[in-house]
Coordinates of C-alpha atoms in Angstrom, one line a residue:
M1 CA 0.0 0.0 0.0
N2 CA 1.2 3.6 -0.8
K3 CA 2.5 4.8 2.6
S4 CA 2.3 8.3 1.7
G5 CA -1.5 7.9 0.8
S6 CA -2.1 6.3 4.3
F7 CA -0.1 9.1 6.1
W8 CA -2.0 11.8 4.2
Y9 CA -5.3 10.1 5.2
Y10 CA -4.1 10.0 8.9
Q11 CA -3.3 13.7 8.9
K12 CA -6.7 14.5 7.5
K13 CA -8.5 12.5 10.0
A14 CA -6.5 13.5 13.1
T15 CA -6.7 17.1 12.4
Q16 CA -10.4 16.8 11.7
R17 CA -11.0 14.9 15.0
Y18 CA -8.6 16.6 17.4
G19 CA -7.8 20.0 15.8
V20 CA -4.5 21.2 14.4
D21 CA -2.7 21.8 17.7
L22 CA -3.5 18.5 19.5
A23 CA -3.0 16.6 16.3
K24 CA 0.6 17.8 15.6
E25 CA 2.3 15.3 18.0
M26 CA 0.1 12.5 16.9
I27 CA 0.9 13.0 13.2
D28 CA 4.6 13.2 13.7
N29 CA 4.6 10.0 15.7
K30 CA 2.3 8.2 13.1
K31 CA 4.6 9.1 10.3
T32 CA 7.4 7.2 12.0
E33 CA 5.1 4.3 12.7
I34 CA 4.0 4.0 8.8
E35 CA 7.4 4.2 7.6
K36 CA 8.4 1.2 9.7
S37 CA 5.1 -0.7 8.8
Q38 CA 4.8 -3.5 6.2
F39 CA 1.2 -2.9 5.1
V40 CA -1.0 0.0 6.2
I41 CA -4.5 0.5 4.8
P42 CA -6.0 4.1 4.7
R43 CA -9.7 3.1 5.2
I44 CA -12.1 0.3 4.7
E45 CA -16.0 0.5 4.6
V46 CA -17.7 -2.3 6.6
V47 CA -21.2 -3.0 5.5
V48 CA -23.6 -3.9 8.5
T49 CA -26.9 -3.7 6.9
V50 CA -28.8 -3.2 3.6
R51 CA -31.8 -1.7 5.4
C52 CA -32.5 1.9 4.7
N53 CA -35.4 4.2 5.7
L54 CA -34.8 6.5 2.7
R55 CA -35.3 5.8 -0.9
C56 CA -33.0 8.3 -2.7
V57 CA -32.7 8.7 -6.4
G58 CA -29.3 7.7 -7.7
C59 CA -28.3 6.0 -4.3
S60 CA -24.8 5.1 -4.9
H61 CA -25.2 1.9 -2.6
L62 CA -28.1 0.6 -4.7
M63 CA -30.4 0.3 -1.7
N64 CA -33.5 0.7 -3.8
N65 CA -32.6 -2.4 -5.9
Y66 CA -33.0 -4.7 -2.8
A67 CA -36.3 -6.6 -2.7
N68 CA -35.3 -8.5 0.4
V69 CA -33.4 -6.5 2.9
Y70 CA -31.1 -7.9 5.7
D71 CA -28.5 -7.3 8.4
I72 CA -25.2 -8.9 8.4
N73 CA -24.5 -11.3 11.3
I74 CA -22.4 -9.5 13.9
D75 CA -20.4 -12.7 14.5
E76 CA -19.5 -12.9 10.7
I77 CA -18.5 -9.3 10.7
L78 CA -16.1 -9.8 13.7
Y79 CA -14.7 -13.0 12.3
H80 CA -13.8 -11.4 9.0
L81 CA -12.4 -8.3 10.8
E82 CA -10.2 -10.6 13.0
Q83 CA -8.8 -12.2 9.7
L84 CA -8.0 -8.7 8.4
F85 CA -6.2 -7.5 11.4
A86 CA -4.1 -10.6 11.9
C87 CA -2.3 -9.9 8.7
I88 CA -2.0 -6.1 8.5
D89 CA -0.3 -3.5 10.6
E90 CA -3.0 -0.9 10.7
C91 CA -6.1 0.5 9.3
I92 CA -6.2 4.3 9.7
C93 CA -10.1 4.4 9.7
V94 CA -12.7 1.8 9.6
G95 CA -16.1 3.3 8.3
I96 CA -19.4 1.7 9.3
T97 CA -22.0 1.9 6.4
G98 CA -25.0 0.4 5.0
G99 CA -28.0 1.0 4.3
E100 CA -28.6 3.2 7.2
P101 CA -26.2 1.9 9.9
F102 CA -28.1 3.2 12.8
L103 CA -30.9 0.6 11.9
Y104 CA -28.3 -2.1 12.8
P105 CA -28.9 -3.7 16.3
H106 CA -25.4 -4.7 17.2
L107 CA -23.5 -1.3 16.9
S108 CA -22.4 -1.2 20.4
T109 CA -20.7 -4.7 20.0
L110 CA -19.1 -3.8 16.8
F111 CA -17.7 -0.3 18.1
K112 CA -16.4 -2.0 21.4
Y113 CA -14.4 -4.3 19.1
L114 CA -13.1 -1.5 16.8
C115 CA -12.4 0.9 19.6
D116 CA -10.4 -1.6 21.5
N117 CA -8.4 -2.6 18.5
K118 CA -5.0 -0.9 18.6
K119 CA -4.5 -1.4 14.9
I120 CA -7.4 1.1 14.2
S121 CA -6.8 4.8 14.7
F122 CA -10.3 6.1 14.0
V123 CA -13.7 4.8 13.5
E124 CA -16.4 6.5 11.6
I125 CA -20.1 5.9 11.1
N126 CA -22.1 7.5 8.1
T127 CA -25.6 8.4 8.6
N128 CA -28.4 10.1 6.7
G129 CA -29.3 11.8 9.8
T130 CA -32.9 10.7 10.1
V131 CA -32.6 7.8 12.6
I132 CA -32.1 8.7 16.2
P133 CA -30.2 5.8 18.0
R134 CA -31.6 5.1 21.6
T135 CA -28.1 5.1 23.0
V136 CA -25.1 6.7 22.0
S137 CA -22.6 5.7 24.7
Y138 CA -20.6 3.6 22.2
L139 CA -20.0 6.8 20.0
K140 CA -18.2 8.6 22.8
D141 CA -14.8 6.9 22.4
P142 CA -12.3 9.5 21.2
K143 CA -11.7 7.3 18.2
V144 CA -15.2 7.8 17.0
S145 CA -16.6 10.3 14.6
V146 CA -20.2 10.5 13.2
Y147 CA -20.6 11.9 9.6
I148 CA -24.0 13.2 9.0
S149 CA -25.2 13.8 5.4
R150 CA -27.5 16.6 5.3
Y151 CA -29.7 16.9 2.2
S152 CA -31.8 20.1 1.6
T153 CA -34.7 17.7 0.5
V154 CA -34.6 15.8 3.9
K155 CA -35.4 18.0 6.9
K156 CA -34.8 15.7 9.9
T157 CA -31.3 16.0 11.1
E158 CA -31.6 18.6 13.7
R159 CA -32.9 16.2 16.4
L160 CA -29.8 14.0 15.9
I161 CA -27.5 17.0 16.0
E162 CA -29.0 18.2 19.1
K163 CA -28.7 14.7 20.8
F164 CA -25.1 14.5 19.8
Q165 CA -24.4 18.0 21.2
N166 CA -26.2 17.1 24.6
E167 CA -24.3 13.8 24.7
N168 CA -20.9 15.1 23.7
V169 CA -20.6 12.9 20.8
F170 CA -18.3 14.1 18.0
Y171 CA -19.9 14.6 14.7
Y172 CA -19.4 16.6 11.5
Y173 CA -21.6 17.3 8.4
E174 CA -21.8 18.6 5.0
D175 CA -24.8 20.2 3.4
E176 CA -24.7 18.0 0.4
T177 CA -26.5 19.5 -2.6
Q178 CA -25.3 17.2 -5.3
W179 CA -24.0 13.6 -5.9
V180 CA -22.0 11.9 -8.6
N181 CA -24.4 10.3 -11.0
Y182 CA -22.9 6.9 -11.4
G183 CA -25.3 5.8 -13.9
N184 CA -26.6 2.4 -15.1
F185 CA -24.7 -0.8 -15.4
E186 CA -24.2 -0.8 -19.2
N187 CA -20.5 -1.4 -20.3
R188 CA -19.0 2.0 -21.1
H189 CA -16.2 0.1 -22.7
Y190 CA -13.5 2.7 -21.6
R191 CA -10.1 2.5 -23.2
K192 CA -7.7 0.9 -20.7
S193 CA -5.8 4.2 -20.2
Q194 CA -9.3 6.1 -19.4
Q195 CA -10.2 3.2 -17.0
M196 CA -6.9 3.4 -15.1
Q197 CA -7.2 7.2 -14.9
N198 CA -10.7 7.0 -13.7
Y199 CA -9.8 4.4 -11.0
M200 CA -6.8 6.3 -9.7
E201 CA -8.7 9.6 -9.4
C202 CA -11.8 8.0 -8.0
M203 CA -11.8 8.6 -4.1
D204 CA -14.0 5.6 -3.7
A205 CA -11.3 3.3 -5.2
F206 CA -8.8 4.8 -2.8
L207 CA -10.7 5.1 0.3
C208 CA -13.8 3.0 0.0
K209 CA -12.7 -0.5 -0.3
T210 CA -15.9 -2.3 1.0
L211 CA -16.2 -5.5 3.2
L212 CA -19.5 -7.1 2.5
K213 CA -20.2 -10.7 3.7
G214 CA -16.5 -11.6 3.9
R215 CA -15.5 -10.2 0.4
L216 CA -13.4 -7.0 0.2
Y217 CA -14.4 -5.1 -2.9
C218 CA -13.0 -2.2 -4.9
C219 CA -15.8 0.3 -3.8
P220 CA -19.4 0.2 -2.6
R221 CA -20.9 0.1 -6.1
D222 CA -18.8 -3.1 -6.9
A223 CA -19.9 -4.5 -3.5
F224 CA -23.6 -4.0 -3.8
A225 CA -23.7 -4.7 -7.6
S226 CA -21.9 -8.0 -7.0
D227 CA -24.3 -8.8 -4.0
L228 CA -27.3 -8.1 -6.1
G229 CA -26.1 -10.1 -9.1
I230 CA -25.9 -7.3 -11.4
V231 CA -22.2 -7.9 -12.2
S232 CA -20.2 -11.0 -11.6
Y233 CA -16.5 -10.2 -11.8
N234 CA -14.2 -11.9 -9.3
D235 CA -12.5 -8.4 -8.4
Y236 CA -12.6 -9.0 -4.8
V237 CA -10.6 -10.7 -1.9
D238 CA -12.8 -13.6 -0.5
F239 CA -11.8 -14.0 3.1
D240 CA -13.6 -17.4 3.6
Y241 CA -11.3 -19.1 1.0
I242 CA -7.9 -18.0 2.3
S243 CA -6.2 -20.4 4.7
S244 CA -3.6 -18.2 6.5
P245 CA -2.8 -14.6 7.4
D246 CA 0.3 -14.9 5.1
A247 CA -2.1 -15.9 2.3
L248 CA -4.4 -13.1 2.9
L249 CA -1.8 -10.6 3.1
A250 CA -0.5 -11.5 -0.3
K251 CA -4.0 -11.4 -1.6
L252 CA -4.4 -8.0 -0.1
Q253 CA -1.0 -6.6 -1.4
A254 CA -2.1 -7.6 -4.9
F255 CA -5.6 -6.2 -4.6
Y256 CA -4.4 -2.8 -3.3
G257 CA -1.7 -2.7 -6.1
K258 CA -4.4 -3.0 -9.0
K259 CA -4.4 -0.1 -11.4
Y260 CA -8.0 -0.4 -12.3
S261 CA -11.1 -2.5 -11.6
N262 CA -13.7 -4.1 -14.1
I263 CA -16.4 -2.2 -12.3
C264 CA -15.1 1.0 -13.7
N265 CA -16.5 0.1 -17.1
H266 CA -19.9 0.1 -15.5
C267 CA -19.7 3.7 -13.9
S268 CA -20.1 7.1 -15.2
F269 CA -17.5 8.6 -12.8
N270 CA -15.1 10.0 -15.3
A271 CA -11.8 11.7 -14.4
C272 CA -12.5 14.2 -17.3
N273 CA -16.2 14.9 -17.1
T274 CA -18.2 13.4 -14.1
P275 CA -21.9 13.9 -14.2
F276 CA -23.9 15.0 -11.2
I277 CA -27.4 14.9 -9.8
K278 CA -29.3 16.6 -6.9
S279 CA -28.8 14.8 -3.7
G280 CA -31.6 13.3 -1.4
I281 CA -34.4 13.3 -3.9
Q282 CA -36.9 10.7 -2.7
L283 CA -38.5 8.1 -4.9
K284 CA -42.3 8.2 -4.8

């Protein structure tokens, strides 16, 4: 894995979470750690559920395509995370995603594992801001951040923000007005050079490697399209068919060294001309 990329991401998350002054010493120490490490991952996304309470037009996670929704078994998630951390030195940030992750019933168990894991610097949960968790104690660890998507079309986030303020939960948000329009799954037949350029400039490909049911995919679009049977490439690392930490490490090193993914041919993200749509519009 590109160590400079992992260090850049650590700088970004540490400054965001702790502020410039408090983060400075942490950043200096982390640079030395990363330089000495064999394999550091900047971020992975862990899917906990495909349930969602919204039906957004252009959902990048394809939630509207699921006729039958489900949660991932917590023991299964923990088992695959144990496999991952048995073979890597560190993951800068683990993101929890869905669906809407605050609908998942086992978050406190998952967060305890992640916050206790010394190979993880930051834990982040992404929410649409419309589900109010009953308890937030597991979100108070210094490692944890909550990212709230605020859409102008969805007016339900203020109650969640008020709860986090009252409970001293660290959160941040962006007023999202538009999303990338990833389009349908027709094959675009990009030239290989264009495919590689798109992959290298896509932040999903760099930061959003996605763990879904024991398989690590290039990005959320790849993960959910594969789960739905829309595409059937083998562009993933299947943790259930790898016998040892050394074997998994070798697979991960090859996976992170890739210059493109087949899913890129089924995506409208384009390094030269990316289309956008208004965010948060609900299907009727």
